[in-house]
C-alpha cells in the first residue's frame, strides 16, 4: 500500500534537512569568544559602559504573549514540519544554543562582578524608548492561576526587578531596597497610586521552580501583602531574542528597569548598584511622577466647567 502524499513529503524533507545539515552544517568548533571590549578585541579588564541606546522590543506588549505554549494547530505544525525554510531557521536557533558554553555566564561573573552595563544617566526619551515584553507567571496572590505582567504594568510607573537566583536578588536589592536606597521609597511615597515595585523571578528549571513554590508561604510573610500581586514567578516564554533585546545577558545577574505607564523602558540597571545609579533611578521616578501629575492637573482643568473657572478667577482677583 503506497504512503500518502503528505507523509512522503514529510519524510523527504526530513531526510533532506538531515543530510544537508551533515554536509553543510556549521563548524564543529563551538568555542565562544570572551567578553569583548568596545574596540572588539578580547579584554581581560572589561569595564562596562553606560547604555547608549534604548533597550526593549519595538512593539507594545499584549496579554497572552510569550506564554511558552505553542498556539499552532496540528495542521499548522505539519505544514511547518514539511517547510524547508522553517527547518533552516530552527537549525540556526539550535546552533546558537549549542554554541553557547554551559558555564559562560558563570565565567563572565569575573568581569566587574557580572555587571553588564552602567545605567543611563538620563531617561530615554518617550518617543525613542522601547517596550518591556509581556511575561506570564504565577504570583503570590494567585499561585495557581497564571497572570500577565502587562495587566499589572500598564497605567503605572513601575520599577521592575528581574532575577533568577538569590545572588541576583541581592544585587537588585542594592537598587530598590529600603535599607540601601531610602530615597527611592521616599519618591514612591510621593507618588502613591502612581508608582509601584514589581518583582519577576525567572526560573526555567522545573525542579527549582517547584522549590520556589514550596517556599511561597515564606515569601508571603517576607513581602508586604499589598505587593503579593506584583511578585511573579515565570517559567516559560523568555527566548534569546527577548534576552538580547532587553539586555538580560547573564542569568546570574540581577536587572532593574524603570517603565512608564505605556510599558516603555526609560531607564535600566544591572548588577550591583553604584551610588550615582541609585540617585539616577530616584531622579527618573520623580520625573515620571511629576510629569504624570502635570498631565492629570491639565486634564482636570480642561474638564472644569467654564462658569466655575470664571468664578475662581473673580475670587482670585478680589482677594
Coordinates of C-alpha atoms in Angstrom, one line a residue:
X1 CA 0.0 0.0 0.0
X2 CA 1.6 3.3 -1.1
X3 CA 2.2 6.0 1.5
X4 CA 0.0 9.2 1.4
X5 CA 1.5 12.1 -0.5
X6 CA 1.7 14.3 2.6
X7 CA 3.6 11.7 4.6
X8 CA 6.0 11.1 1.7
X9 CA 6.7 14.9 1.6
X10 CA 7.4 14.9 5.4
X11 CA 9.9 12.1 5.1
X12 CA 11.5 13.6 2.1
X13 CA 12.1 17.0 3.7
X14 CA 13.2 15.4 7.0
X15 CA 15.8 13.3 5.2
X16 CA 17.0 16.2 3.1
X17 CA 17.3 18.5 6.0
X18 CA 19.3 15.9 8.0
X19 CA 21.8 15.1 5.2
X20 CA 22.3 18.8 4.3
X21 CA 23.0 19.6 8.0
X22 CA 25.6 16.9 8.0
X23 CA 27.2 18.1 4.7
X24 CA 26.9 21.9 5.0
X25 CA 26.3 22.2 8.8
X26 CA 28.1 24.7 11.0
X27 CA 31.7 24.1 12.1
X28 CA 32.3 21.8 15.0
X29 CA 34.3 24.5 16.8
X30 CA 31.7 25.7 19.3
X31 CA 34.1 27.9 21.3
X32 CA 32.8 31.4 22.1
X33 CA 35.0 34.5 22.3
X34 CA 35.5 36.1 25.7
X35 CA 33.6 39.2 26.7
X36 CA 34.5 41.8 24.2
X37 CA 35.6 45.4 24.8
X38 CA 34.1 48.2 22.8
X39 CA 37.1 48.0 20.4
X40 CA 36.0 44.4 19.5
X41 CA 39.0 42.6 20.9
X42 CA 39.4 40.3 24.0
X43 CA 39.8 42.4 27.1
X44 CA 40.5 40.7 30.5
X45 CA 40.0 44.1 32.2
X46 CA 36.5 44.6 30.7
X47 CA 34.8 47.8 32.0
X48 CA 31.0 48.1 31.4
X49 CA 29.9 51.1 29.5
X50 CA 26.8 53.3 30.0
X51 CA 23.8 52.5 28.0
X52 CA 23.9 54.3 24.7
X53 CA 20.7 53.1 23.2
X54 CA 17.2 52.1 24.5
X55 CA 16.5 48.5 25.5
X56 CA 13.4 46.6 24.7
X57 CA 11.1 45.4 21.9
X58 CA 9.8 47.6 19.1
X59 CA 6.2 46.5 19.5
X60 CA 3.9 47.1 22.5
X61 CA 3.2 44.1 24.8
X62 CA -0.1 42.3 24.8
X63 CA -1.5 39.9 27.4
X64 CA -1.2 36.3 26.1
X65 CA 2.2 36.9 24.5
X66 CA 5.3 34.8 25.5
X67 CA 3.4 32.2 27.4
X68 CA 5.7 29.3 26.3
X69 CA 2.6 27.5 24.9
X70 CA 2.6 26.6 21.2
X71 CA -0.7 28.0 19.8
X72 CA -0.4 26.3 16.5
X73 CA -2.9 23.7 15.3
X74 CA -1.9 20.2 14.2
X75 CA -2.3 21.3 10.6
X76 CA 0.0 24.3 11.1
X77 CA 2.6 22.2 12.8
X78 CA 2.5 19.7 10.0
X79 CA 2.9 22.5 7.4
X80 CA 5.9 23.9 9.3
X81 CA 7.4 20.4 9.6
X82 CA 7.5 20.0 5.8
X83 CA 8.7 23.6 5.2
X84 CA 12.4 23.5 4.4
X85 CA 12.8 27.2 5.3
X86 CA 11.4 26.5 8.7
X87 CA 13.9 23.7 9.1
X88 CA 16.8 26.1 8.3
X89 CA 15.5 28.7 10.8
X90 CA 15.2 26.1 13.5
X91 CA 18.7 24.8 12.8
X92 CA 20.1 28.3 13.2
X93 CA 18.4 28.5 16.6
X94 CA 19.7 25.2 17.7
X95 CA 23.2 26.1 16.5
X96 CA 23.2 29.3 18.7
X97 CA 22.1 27.3 21.7
X98 CA 24.7 24.6 21.2
X99 CA 27.5 27.1 20.6
X100 CA 26.9 28.8 23.9
X101 CA 29.2 27.3 26.6
X102 CA 27.3 26.0 29.6
X103 CA 29.5 27.9 32.1
X104 CA 29.8 31.1 30.0
X105 CA 27.5 33.2 32.3
X106 CA 29.3 32.0 35.4
X107 CA 32.7 32.7 33.9
X108 CA 31.7 36.2 32.9
X109 CA 30.9 37.0 36.5
X110 CA 34.6 37.7 37.0
X111 CA 34.3 40.8 34.8
X112 CA 33.1 43.7 37.1
X113 CA 31.2 41.2 39.2
X114 CA 28.9 40.4 36.3
X115 CA 27.8 43.9 35.7
X116 CA 26.6 44.0 32.0
X117 CA 26.2 47.8 31.6
X118 CA 26.1 51.0 33.5
X119 CA 22.7 52.8 33.8
X120 CA 21.9 55.6 31.5
X121 CA 22.4 59.0 33.2
X122 CA 19.3 60.5 31.6
X123 CA 15.9 58.9 30.9
X124 CA 15.4 57.6 27.4
X125 CA 13.1 59.9 25.5
X126 CA 9.5 58.8 25.5
X127 CA 9.3 58.7 21.7
X128 CA 12.6 56.7 21.4
X129 CA 12.1 54.3 24.2
X130 CA 11.2 50.6 23.5
X131 CA 8.8 48.2 25.2
X132 CA 9.2 45.7 28.0
X133 CA 7.9 42.3 26.9
X134 CA 4.8 40.6 28.3
X135 CA 5.6 37.7 30.6
X136 CA 3.3 35.2 32.2
X137 CA 3.6 33.5 35.5
X138 CA 2.0 32.9 38.9
X139 CA 2.0 35.5 41.6
X140 CA 2.0 35.3 45.4
X141 CA -1.6 36.4 45.2
X142 CA -2.6 33.8 42.7
X143 CA -0.2 30.8 42.9
X144 CA -2.4 28.6 40.7
X145 CA -3.7 30.9 38.0
X146 CA -1.1 32.4 35.7
X147 CA -1.2 36.2 35.3
X148 CA 0.2 38.5 32.6
X149 CA 2.7 41.2 33.6
X150 CA 1.3 43.7 31.2
X151 CA -2.0 43.9 33.1
X152 CA 0.0 44.9 36.2
X153 CA 2.4 47.3 34.5
X154 CA 0.0 49.2 32.2
X155 CA -1.1 52.5 33.6
X156 CA 1.5 52.9 36.3
X157 CA 5.1 53.9 36.7
X158 CA 6.9 50.6 37.5
X159 CA 10.3 49.6 38.9
X160 CA 10.7 46.1 37.7
X161 CA 13.4 43.8 39.2
X162 CA 14.3 40.7 37.2
X163 CA 16.4 37.9 38.8
X164 CA 16.7 34.2 38.8
X165 CA 18.9 33.4 41.8
X166 CA 19.4 34.5 45.4
X167 CA 22.6 36.3 44.4
X168 CA 20.8 38.2 41.6
X169 CA 18.0 39.1 44.0
X170 CA 20.6 40.6 46.4
X171 CA 22.0 42.6 43.5
X172 CA 18.7 44.2 42.6
X173 CA 18.2 44.9 46.3
X174 CA 21.1 47.4 46.1
X175 CA 18.9 49.4 43.7
X176 CA 15.4 49.1 45.2
X177 CA 15.6 48.0 48.9
X178 CA 14.6 50.5 51.6
X179 CA 17.8 49.9 53.5
X180 CA 20.1 50.6 50.6
X181 CA 18.1 53.2 48.7
X182 CA 15.8 55.0 51.1
X183 CA 15.4 58.0 48.8
X184 CA 13.7 55.7 46.3
X185 CA 11.0 54.8 48.8
X186 CA 10.5 58.4 49.6
X187 CA 9.9 59.1 45.9
X188 CA 7.5 56.2 45.7
X189 CA 5.6 57.6 48.7
X190 CA 5.3 60.9 46.9
X191 CA 3.5 59.1 44.0
X192 CA 1.2 56.8 45.9
X193 CA -1.1 55.1 43.5
X194 CA 1.0 56.2 40.5
X195 CA 4.2 54.1 41.0
X196 CA 4.9 50.5 42.2
X197 CA 7.6 47.9 42.7
X198 CA 7.4 44.7 40.6
X199 CA 9.5 41.6 41.1
X200 CA 9.9 38.9 38.3
X201 CA 11.6 35.7 39.5
X202 CA 12.6 33.8 36.3
X203 CA 13.2 30.1 36.9
X204 CA 13.1 27.9 33.8
X205 CA 14.2 24.8 35.6
X206 CA 11.2 22.7 36.7
X207 CA 12.8 21.4 39.9
X208 CA 13.9 24.8 41.1
X209 CA 10.5 26.2 40.2
X210 CA 8.9 23.6 42.4
X211 CA 11.2 24.5 45.3
X212 CA 10.2 28.2 44.9
X213 CA 6.5 27.1 45.1
X214 CA 7.3 25.2 48.4
X215 CA 8.8 28.4 49.9
X216 CA 5.9 30.7 48.7
X217 CA 4.5 30.9 52.3
X218 CA 7.8 32.2 53.5
X219 CA 7.8 34.7 50.6
X220 CA 4.3 35.9 51.5
X221 CA 5.4 36.5 55.1
X222 CA 8.5 38.4 53.9
X223 CA 6.8 40.6 51.3
X224 CA 4.1 43.0 52.3
X225 CA 0.6 41.8 51.4
X226 CA -0.2 44.8 49.1
X227 CA 2.7 43.6 46.9
X228 CA 1.7 40.0 46.5
X229 CA 0.1 40.6 43.2
X230 CA 3.4 42.2 41.9
X231 CA 5.7 39.3 42.6
X232 CA 5.8 36.9 39.6
X233 CA 7.4 33.5 39.2
X234 CA 8.0 33.0 35.4
X235 CA 9.0 29.7 33.9
X236 CA 8.5 30.0 30.1
X237 CA 8.5 32.4 27.3
X238 CA 11.9 34.1 27.6
X239 CA 13.8 33.3 24.4
X240 CA 17.2 34.5 23.3
X241 CA 15.7 37.3 21.2
X242 CA 13.9 38.7 24.3
X243 CA 17.1 38.4 26.4
X244 CA 19.2 40.2 23.8
X245 CA 16.6 43.0 23.2
X246 CA 16.1 43.7 26.9
X247 CA 19.8 43.3 28.0
X248 CA 19.2 40.1 30.1
X249 CA 22.7 38.9 29.1
X250 CA 23.6 36.9 32.2
X251 CA 21.3 34.6 34.1
X252 CA 23.3 35.1 37.3
X253 CA 22.9 38.9 37.3
X254 CA 20.0 41.0 38.5
X255 CA 18.5 43.7 36.4
X256 CA 16.3 46.7 37.2
X257 CA 14.0 48.6 34.7
X258 CA 12.1 51.8 35.1
X259 CA 8.9 51.7 33.0
X260 CA 6.4 54.4 32.2
X261 CA 2.7 53.9 32.0
X262 CA 3.0 52.5 28.5
X263 CA 5.4 49.8 29.5
X264 CA 8.3 51.6 27.8
X265 CA 11.8 51.1 29.3
X266 CA 13.0 54.6 30.3
X267 CA 16.0 53.5 32.5
X268 CA 17.8 50.3 33.2
X269 CA 20.4 49.0 35.6
X270 CA 22.4 45.8 36.1
X271 CA 24.5 44.0 38.8
X272 CA 25.4 45.8 42.0
X273 CA 24.3 49.5 42.1
X274 CA 26.7 52.4 42.3
X275 CA 25.7 55.4 44.2
X276 CA 25.1 57.6 41.1
X277 CA 23.0 54.8 39.6
X278 CA 20.8 54.7 42.7
X279 CA 20.4 58.5 42.5
X280 CA 19.7 58.3 38.8
X281 CA 16.8 55.9 39.4
X282 CA 15.3 58.2 42.1
X283 CA 15.5 61.2 39.7
X284 CA 13.8 59.1 37.0
X285 CA 11.0 58.1 39.3
X286 CA 10.4 61.6 40.4
X287 CA 10.5 63.0 36.9
X288 CA 8.0 60.5 35.6
X289 CA 5.7 61.0 38.6
X290 CA 5.9 64.8 38.2
X291 CA 5.0 64.6 34.5
X292 CA 2.1 62.3 35.3
X293 CA 0.8 64.8 37.9
X294 CA 1.1 67.7 35.5
X295 CA -0.9 65.7 32.9
X296 CA -3.6 64.9 35.5
X297 CA -3.9 68.6 36.5
X298 CA -4.2 69.7 32.9
X299 CA -6.8 67.1 32.3
X300 CA -8.8 68.1 35.4
X301 CA -8.7 71.8 34.4
X302 CA -9.9 71.0 30.9
X303 CA -12.9 69.2 32.3
X304 CA -13.8 72.0 34.7
X305 CA -17.0 74.0 33.9
X306 CA -16.3 77.4 32.3
X307 CA -18.6 79.1 34.9
X308 CA -16.6 77.6 37.7
X309 CA -13.3 78.9 36.1
X310 CA -14.8 82.4 35.8
X311 CA -15.9 82.3 39.5
X312 CA -12.5 81.2 40.6
X313 CA -10.8 84.0 38.6
X314 CA -13.1 86.7 40.1
X315 CA -12.5 85.4 43.6
X316 CA -8.7 85.4 43.0
X317 CA -8.9 89.0 41.6
X318 CA -10.9 90.3 44.6
X319 CA -8.6 88.6 47.0

